[in-house]
PDB file of C-alpha atoms in Angstrom:
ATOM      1  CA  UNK A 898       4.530  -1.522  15.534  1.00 92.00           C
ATOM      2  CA  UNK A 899       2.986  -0.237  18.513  1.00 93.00           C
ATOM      3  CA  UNK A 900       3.093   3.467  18.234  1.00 95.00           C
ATOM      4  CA  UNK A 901       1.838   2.753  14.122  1.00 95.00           C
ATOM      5  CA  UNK A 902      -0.830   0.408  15.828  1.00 96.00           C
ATOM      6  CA  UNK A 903      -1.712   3.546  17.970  1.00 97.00           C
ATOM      7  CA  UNK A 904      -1.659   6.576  15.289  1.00 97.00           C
ATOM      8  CA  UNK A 905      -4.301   4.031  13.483  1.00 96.00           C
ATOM      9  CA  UNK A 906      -6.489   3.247  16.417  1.00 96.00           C
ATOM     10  CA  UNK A 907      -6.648   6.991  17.479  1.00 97.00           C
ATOM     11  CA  UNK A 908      -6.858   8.082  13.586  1.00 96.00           C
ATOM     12  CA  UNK A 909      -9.913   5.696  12.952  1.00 95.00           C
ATOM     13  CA  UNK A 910     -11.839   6.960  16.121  1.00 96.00           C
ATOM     14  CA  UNK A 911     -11.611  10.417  15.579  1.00 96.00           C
ATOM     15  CA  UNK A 912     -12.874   9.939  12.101  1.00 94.00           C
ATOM     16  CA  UNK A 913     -15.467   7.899  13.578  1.00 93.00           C
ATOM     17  CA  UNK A 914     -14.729   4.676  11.393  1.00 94.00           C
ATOM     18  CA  UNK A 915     -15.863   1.742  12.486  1.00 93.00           C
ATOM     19  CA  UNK A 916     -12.825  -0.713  12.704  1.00 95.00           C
ATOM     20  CA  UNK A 917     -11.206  -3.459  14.188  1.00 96.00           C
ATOM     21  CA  UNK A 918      -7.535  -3.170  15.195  1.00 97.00           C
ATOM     22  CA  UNK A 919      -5.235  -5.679  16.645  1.00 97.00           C
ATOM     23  CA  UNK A 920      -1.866  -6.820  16.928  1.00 97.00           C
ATOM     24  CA  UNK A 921      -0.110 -10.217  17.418  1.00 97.00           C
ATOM     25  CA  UNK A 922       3.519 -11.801  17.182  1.00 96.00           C
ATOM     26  CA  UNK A 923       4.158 -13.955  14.329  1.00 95.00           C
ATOM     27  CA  UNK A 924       5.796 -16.957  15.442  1.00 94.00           C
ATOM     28  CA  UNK A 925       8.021 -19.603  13.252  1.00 92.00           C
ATOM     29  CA  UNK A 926       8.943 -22.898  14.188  1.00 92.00           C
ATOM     30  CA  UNK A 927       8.394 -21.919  17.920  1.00 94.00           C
ATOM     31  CA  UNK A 928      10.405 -18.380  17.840  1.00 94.00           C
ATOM     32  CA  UNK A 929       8.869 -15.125  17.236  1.00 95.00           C
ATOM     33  CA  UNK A 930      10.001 -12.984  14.242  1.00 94.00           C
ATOM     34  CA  UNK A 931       7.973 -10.399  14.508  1.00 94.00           C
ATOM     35  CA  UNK A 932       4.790  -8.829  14.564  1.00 96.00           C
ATOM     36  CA  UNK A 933       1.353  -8.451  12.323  1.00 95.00           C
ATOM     37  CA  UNK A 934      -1.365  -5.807  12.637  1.00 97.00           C
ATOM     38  CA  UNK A 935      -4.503  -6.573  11.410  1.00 97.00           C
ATOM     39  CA  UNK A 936      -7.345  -4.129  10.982  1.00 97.00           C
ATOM     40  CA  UNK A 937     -10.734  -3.971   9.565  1.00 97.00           C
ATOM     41  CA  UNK A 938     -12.332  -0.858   8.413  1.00 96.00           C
ATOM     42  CA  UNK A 939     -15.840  -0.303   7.473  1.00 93.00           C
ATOM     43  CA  UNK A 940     -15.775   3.622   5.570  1.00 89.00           C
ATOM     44  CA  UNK A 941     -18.453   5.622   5.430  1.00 86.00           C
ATOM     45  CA  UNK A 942     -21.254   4.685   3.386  1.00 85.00           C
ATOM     46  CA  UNK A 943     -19.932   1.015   3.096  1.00 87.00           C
ATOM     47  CA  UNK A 944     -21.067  -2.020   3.659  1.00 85.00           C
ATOM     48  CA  UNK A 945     -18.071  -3.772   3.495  1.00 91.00           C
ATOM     49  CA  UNK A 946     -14.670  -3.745   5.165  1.00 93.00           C
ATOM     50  CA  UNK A 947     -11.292  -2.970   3.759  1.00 94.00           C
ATOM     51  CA  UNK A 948      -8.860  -5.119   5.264  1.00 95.00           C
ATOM     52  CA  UNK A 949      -5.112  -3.731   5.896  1.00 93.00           C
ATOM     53  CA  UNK A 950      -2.313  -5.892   7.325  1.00 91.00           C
ATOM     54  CA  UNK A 951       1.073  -4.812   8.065  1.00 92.00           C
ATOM     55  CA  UNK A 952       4.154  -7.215   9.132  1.00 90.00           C
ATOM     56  CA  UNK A 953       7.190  -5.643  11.223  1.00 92.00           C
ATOM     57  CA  UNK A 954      10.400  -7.756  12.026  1.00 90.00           C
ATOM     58  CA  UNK A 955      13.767  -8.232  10.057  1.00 89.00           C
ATOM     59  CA  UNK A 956      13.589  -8.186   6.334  1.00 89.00           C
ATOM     60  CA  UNK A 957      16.166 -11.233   5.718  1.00 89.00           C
ATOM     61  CA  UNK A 958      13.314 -12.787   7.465  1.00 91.00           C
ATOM     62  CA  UNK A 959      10.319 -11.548   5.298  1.00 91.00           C
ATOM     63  CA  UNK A 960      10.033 -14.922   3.194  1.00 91.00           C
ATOM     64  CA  UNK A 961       9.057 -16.493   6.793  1.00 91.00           C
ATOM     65  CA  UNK A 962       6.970 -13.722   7.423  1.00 90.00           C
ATOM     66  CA  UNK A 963       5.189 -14.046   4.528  1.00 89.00           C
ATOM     67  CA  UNK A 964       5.658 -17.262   3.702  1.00 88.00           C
ATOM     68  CA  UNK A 965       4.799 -18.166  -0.067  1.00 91.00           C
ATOM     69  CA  UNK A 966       2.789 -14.980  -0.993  1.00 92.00           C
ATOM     70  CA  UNK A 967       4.539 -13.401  -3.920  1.00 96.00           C
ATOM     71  CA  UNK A 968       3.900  -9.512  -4.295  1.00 96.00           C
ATOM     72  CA  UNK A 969       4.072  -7.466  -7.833  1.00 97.00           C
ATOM     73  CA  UNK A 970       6.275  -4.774  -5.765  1.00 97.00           C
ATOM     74  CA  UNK A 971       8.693  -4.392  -2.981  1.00 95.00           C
ATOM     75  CA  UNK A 972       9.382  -1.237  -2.020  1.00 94.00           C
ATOM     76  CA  UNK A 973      12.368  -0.725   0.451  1.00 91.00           C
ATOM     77  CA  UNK A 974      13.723   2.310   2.386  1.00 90.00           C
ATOM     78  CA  UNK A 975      17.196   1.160   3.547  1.00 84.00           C
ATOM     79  CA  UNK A 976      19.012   2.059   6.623  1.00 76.00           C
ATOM     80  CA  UNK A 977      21.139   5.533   6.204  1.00 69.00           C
ATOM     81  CA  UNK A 978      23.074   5.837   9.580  1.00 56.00           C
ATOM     82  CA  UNK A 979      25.747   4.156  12.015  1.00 49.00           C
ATOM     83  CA  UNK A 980      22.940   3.478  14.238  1.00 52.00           C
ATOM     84  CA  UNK A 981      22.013   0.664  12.018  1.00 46.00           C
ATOM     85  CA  UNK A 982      25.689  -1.097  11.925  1.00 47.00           C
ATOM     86  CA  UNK A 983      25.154  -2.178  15.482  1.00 44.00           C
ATOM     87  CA  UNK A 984      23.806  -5.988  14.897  1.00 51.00           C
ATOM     88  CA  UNK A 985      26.663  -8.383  14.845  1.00 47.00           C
ATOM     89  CA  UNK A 986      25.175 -10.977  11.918  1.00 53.00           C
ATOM     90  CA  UNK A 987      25.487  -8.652   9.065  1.00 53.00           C
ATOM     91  CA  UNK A 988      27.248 -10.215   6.553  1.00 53.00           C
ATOM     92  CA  UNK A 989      28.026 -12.877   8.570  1.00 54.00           C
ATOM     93  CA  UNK A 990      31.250 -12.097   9.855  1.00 54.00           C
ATOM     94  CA  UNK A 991      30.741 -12.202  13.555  1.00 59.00           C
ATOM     95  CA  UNK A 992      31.660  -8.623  13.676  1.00 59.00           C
ATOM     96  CA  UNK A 993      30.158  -5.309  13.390  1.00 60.00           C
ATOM     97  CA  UNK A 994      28.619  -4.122  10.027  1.00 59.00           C
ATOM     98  CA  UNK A 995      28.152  -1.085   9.279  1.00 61.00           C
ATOM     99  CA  UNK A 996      27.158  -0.297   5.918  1.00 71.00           C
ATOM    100  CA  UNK A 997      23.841  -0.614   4.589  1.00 83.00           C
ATOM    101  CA  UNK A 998      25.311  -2.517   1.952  1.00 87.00           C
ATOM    102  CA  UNK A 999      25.433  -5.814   3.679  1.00 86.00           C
ATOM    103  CA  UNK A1000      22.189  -5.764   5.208  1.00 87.00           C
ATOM    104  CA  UNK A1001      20.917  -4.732   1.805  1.00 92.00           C
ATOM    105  CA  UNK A1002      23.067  -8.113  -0.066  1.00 91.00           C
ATOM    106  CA  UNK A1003      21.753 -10.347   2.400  1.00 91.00           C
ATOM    107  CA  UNK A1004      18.160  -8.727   1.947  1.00 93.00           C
ATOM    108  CA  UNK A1005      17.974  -9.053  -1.973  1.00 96.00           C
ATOM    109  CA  UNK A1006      17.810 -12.758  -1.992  1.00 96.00           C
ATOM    110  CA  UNK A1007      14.913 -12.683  -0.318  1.00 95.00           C
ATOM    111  CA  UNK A1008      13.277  -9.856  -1.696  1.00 96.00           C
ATOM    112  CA  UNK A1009      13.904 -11.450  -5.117  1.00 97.00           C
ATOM    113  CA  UNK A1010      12.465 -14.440  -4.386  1.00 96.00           C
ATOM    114  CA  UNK A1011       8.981 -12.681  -3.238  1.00 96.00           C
ATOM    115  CA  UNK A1012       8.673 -11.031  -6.565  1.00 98.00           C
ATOM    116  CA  UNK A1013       6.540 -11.958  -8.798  1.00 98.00           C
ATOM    117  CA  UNK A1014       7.938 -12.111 -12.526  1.00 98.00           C
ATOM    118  CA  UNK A1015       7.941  -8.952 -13.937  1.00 98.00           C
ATOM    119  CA  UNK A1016       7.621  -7.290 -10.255  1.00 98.00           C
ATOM    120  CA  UNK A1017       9.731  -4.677  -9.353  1.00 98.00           C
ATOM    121  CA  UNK A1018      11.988  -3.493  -6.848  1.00 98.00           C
ATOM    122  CA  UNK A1019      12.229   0.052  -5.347  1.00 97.00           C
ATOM    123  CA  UNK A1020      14.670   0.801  -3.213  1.00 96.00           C
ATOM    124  CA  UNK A1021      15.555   4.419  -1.333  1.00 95.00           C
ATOM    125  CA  UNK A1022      19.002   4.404   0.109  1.00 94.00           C
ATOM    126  CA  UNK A1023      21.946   6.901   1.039  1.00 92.00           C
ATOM    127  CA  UNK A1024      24.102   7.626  -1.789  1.00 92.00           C
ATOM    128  CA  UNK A1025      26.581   9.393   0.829  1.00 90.00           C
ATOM    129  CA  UNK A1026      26.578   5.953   2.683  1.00 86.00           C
ATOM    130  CA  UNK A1027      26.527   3.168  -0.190  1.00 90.00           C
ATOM    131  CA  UNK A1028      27.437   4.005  -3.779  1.00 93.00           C
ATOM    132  CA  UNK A1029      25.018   4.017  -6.469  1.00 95.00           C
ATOM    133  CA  UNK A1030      27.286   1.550  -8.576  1.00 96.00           C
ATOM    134  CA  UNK A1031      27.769  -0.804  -5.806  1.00 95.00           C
ATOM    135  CA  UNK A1032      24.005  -0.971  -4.783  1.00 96.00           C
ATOM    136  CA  UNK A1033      22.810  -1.779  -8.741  1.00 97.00           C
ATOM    137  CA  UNK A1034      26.052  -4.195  -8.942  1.00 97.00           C
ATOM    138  CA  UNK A1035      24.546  -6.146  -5.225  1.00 96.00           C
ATOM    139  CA  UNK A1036      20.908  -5.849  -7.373  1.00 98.00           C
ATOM    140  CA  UNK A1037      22.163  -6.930 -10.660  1.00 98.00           C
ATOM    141  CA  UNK A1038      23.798  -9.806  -8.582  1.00 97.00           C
ATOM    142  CA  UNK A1039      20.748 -11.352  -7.379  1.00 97.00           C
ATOM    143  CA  UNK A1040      19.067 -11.835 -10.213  1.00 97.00           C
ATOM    144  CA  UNK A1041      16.934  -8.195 -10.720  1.00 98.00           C
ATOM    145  CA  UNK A1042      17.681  -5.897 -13.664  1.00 98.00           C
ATOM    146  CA  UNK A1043      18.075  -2.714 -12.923  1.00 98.00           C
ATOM    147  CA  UNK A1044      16.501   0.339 -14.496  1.00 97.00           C
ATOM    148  CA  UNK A1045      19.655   3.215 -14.971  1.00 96.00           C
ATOM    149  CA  UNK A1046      19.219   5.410 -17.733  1.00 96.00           C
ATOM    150  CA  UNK A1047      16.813   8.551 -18.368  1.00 94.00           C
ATOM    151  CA  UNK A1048      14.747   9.372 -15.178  1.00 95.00           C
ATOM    152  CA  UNK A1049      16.197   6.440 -13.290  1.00 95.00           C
ATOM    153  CA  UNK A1050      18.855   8.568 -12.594  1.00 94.00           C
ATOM    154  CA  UNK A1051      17.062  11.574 -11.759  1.00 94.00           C
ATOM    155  CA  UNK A1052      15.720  11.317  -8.213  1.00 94.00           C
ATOM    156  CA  UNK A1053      18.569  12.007  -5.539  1.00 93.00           C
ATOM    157  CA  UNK A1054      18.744  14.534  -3.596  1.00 94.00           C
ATOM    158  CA  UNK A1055      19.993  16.281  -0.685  1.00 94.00           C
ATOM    159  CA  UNK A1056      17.876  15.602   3.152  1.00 91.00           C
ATOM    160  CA  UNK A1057      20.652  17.340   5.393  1.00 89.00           C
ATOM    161  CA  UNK A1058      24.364  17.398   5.464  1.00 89.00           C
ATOM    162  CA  UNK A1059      24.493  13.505   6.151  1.00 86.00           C
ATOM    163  CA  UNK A1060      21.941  12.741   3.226  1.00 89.00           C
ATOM    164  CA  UNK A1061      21.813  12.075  -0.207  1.00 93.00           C
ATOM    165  CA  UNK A1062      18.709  10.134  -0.928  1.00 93.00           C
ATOM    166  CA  UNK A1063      18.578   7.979  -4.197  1.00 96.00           C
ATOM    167  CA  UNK A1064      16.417   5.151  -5.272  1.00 97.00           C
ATOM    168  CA  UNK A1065      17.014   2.427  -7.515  1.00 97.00           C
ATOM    169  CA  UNK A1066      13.956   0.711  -9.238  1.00 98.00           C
ATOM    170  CA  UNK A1067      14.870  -3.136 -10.337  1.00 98.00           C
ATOM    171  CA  UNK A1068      12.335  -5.424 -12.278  1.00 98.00           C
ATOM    172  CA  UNK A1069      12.424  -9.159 -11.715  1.00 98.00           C
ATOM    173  CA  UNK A1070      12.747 -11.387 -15.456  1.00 97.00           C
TER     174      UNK A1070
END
């Protein structure tokens, strides 16, 4: 959050924007979950600000985050590496997880219940890493209907030797 807090600040100045940039921890029941940047900018020629707020911390914890806000989209990039398999309360088996695949099943809960009816899910993932039939069978599973026919099916492709990227795109009923 810092370095994206610090590409803004140093992006507004040198276009000269008038702003206001800050950032904060968000705290829950005592314990902090993460973070929130606020900012304020007033364009060029404006009178009035446009306000942009950005939340960083772990996203089985975005429904404390945001709390009761439901959003028309949530758009997702999930983990692709090893690297990511490192936290022991994946899946909750005390143990090392990693596949993106139970971060992702424990994520989709939540991420469902933020939705707004008729919102939609977008999720990028590795298709080298987690199958695309096992990703729309953990989507289908928590209550989203996934879109997998015609152009749905048309967007992976290949980042490096270690990457396939893929997205799924879910609607909530």
């Amino acid at each position: 959050m810092e370095a994206y807090a610090a590409y803004l600040r140093g992006y507004l100045r040198r276009k000269r924007l008038k702003h206001n940039l800050e950032v904060n921890p968000v705290r829950r029941e005592g314990k902090i979950i993460g973070k929130r940047l606020d900012a304020e900018v007033i364009p060029n020629g404006r009178e009035r600000p446009i306000a942009l707020t950005v939340f960083s911390g772990d996203t089985r914890q975005s429904g404390a985050l945001f709390g009761k806000r439901r959003f028309e989209a949530v758009v997702a990039d999930a983990p692709y590496g090893v690297v990511h398999g490192s936290r022991t309360d994946v899946g909750g088996v005390g143990r090392r997880d990693r596949s993106a695949a139970g971060l992702i099943s424990e994520a989709l809960p939540v991420w469902t219940m933020q939705l707004k009816p008729g919102g939609a899910l977008g999720l990028s993932f590795n298709a080298i890493g987690l199958r695309r039939e096992r990703l729309l069978d953990l989507v289908a599973a928590a209550g989203l209907e996934p879109l997998d026919s015609g152009p749905y099916r048309d967007f992976e492709h290949r980042v490096d030797s270690s990457i396939r990227r893929d997205i799924v795109v879910a609607l909530k009923p």
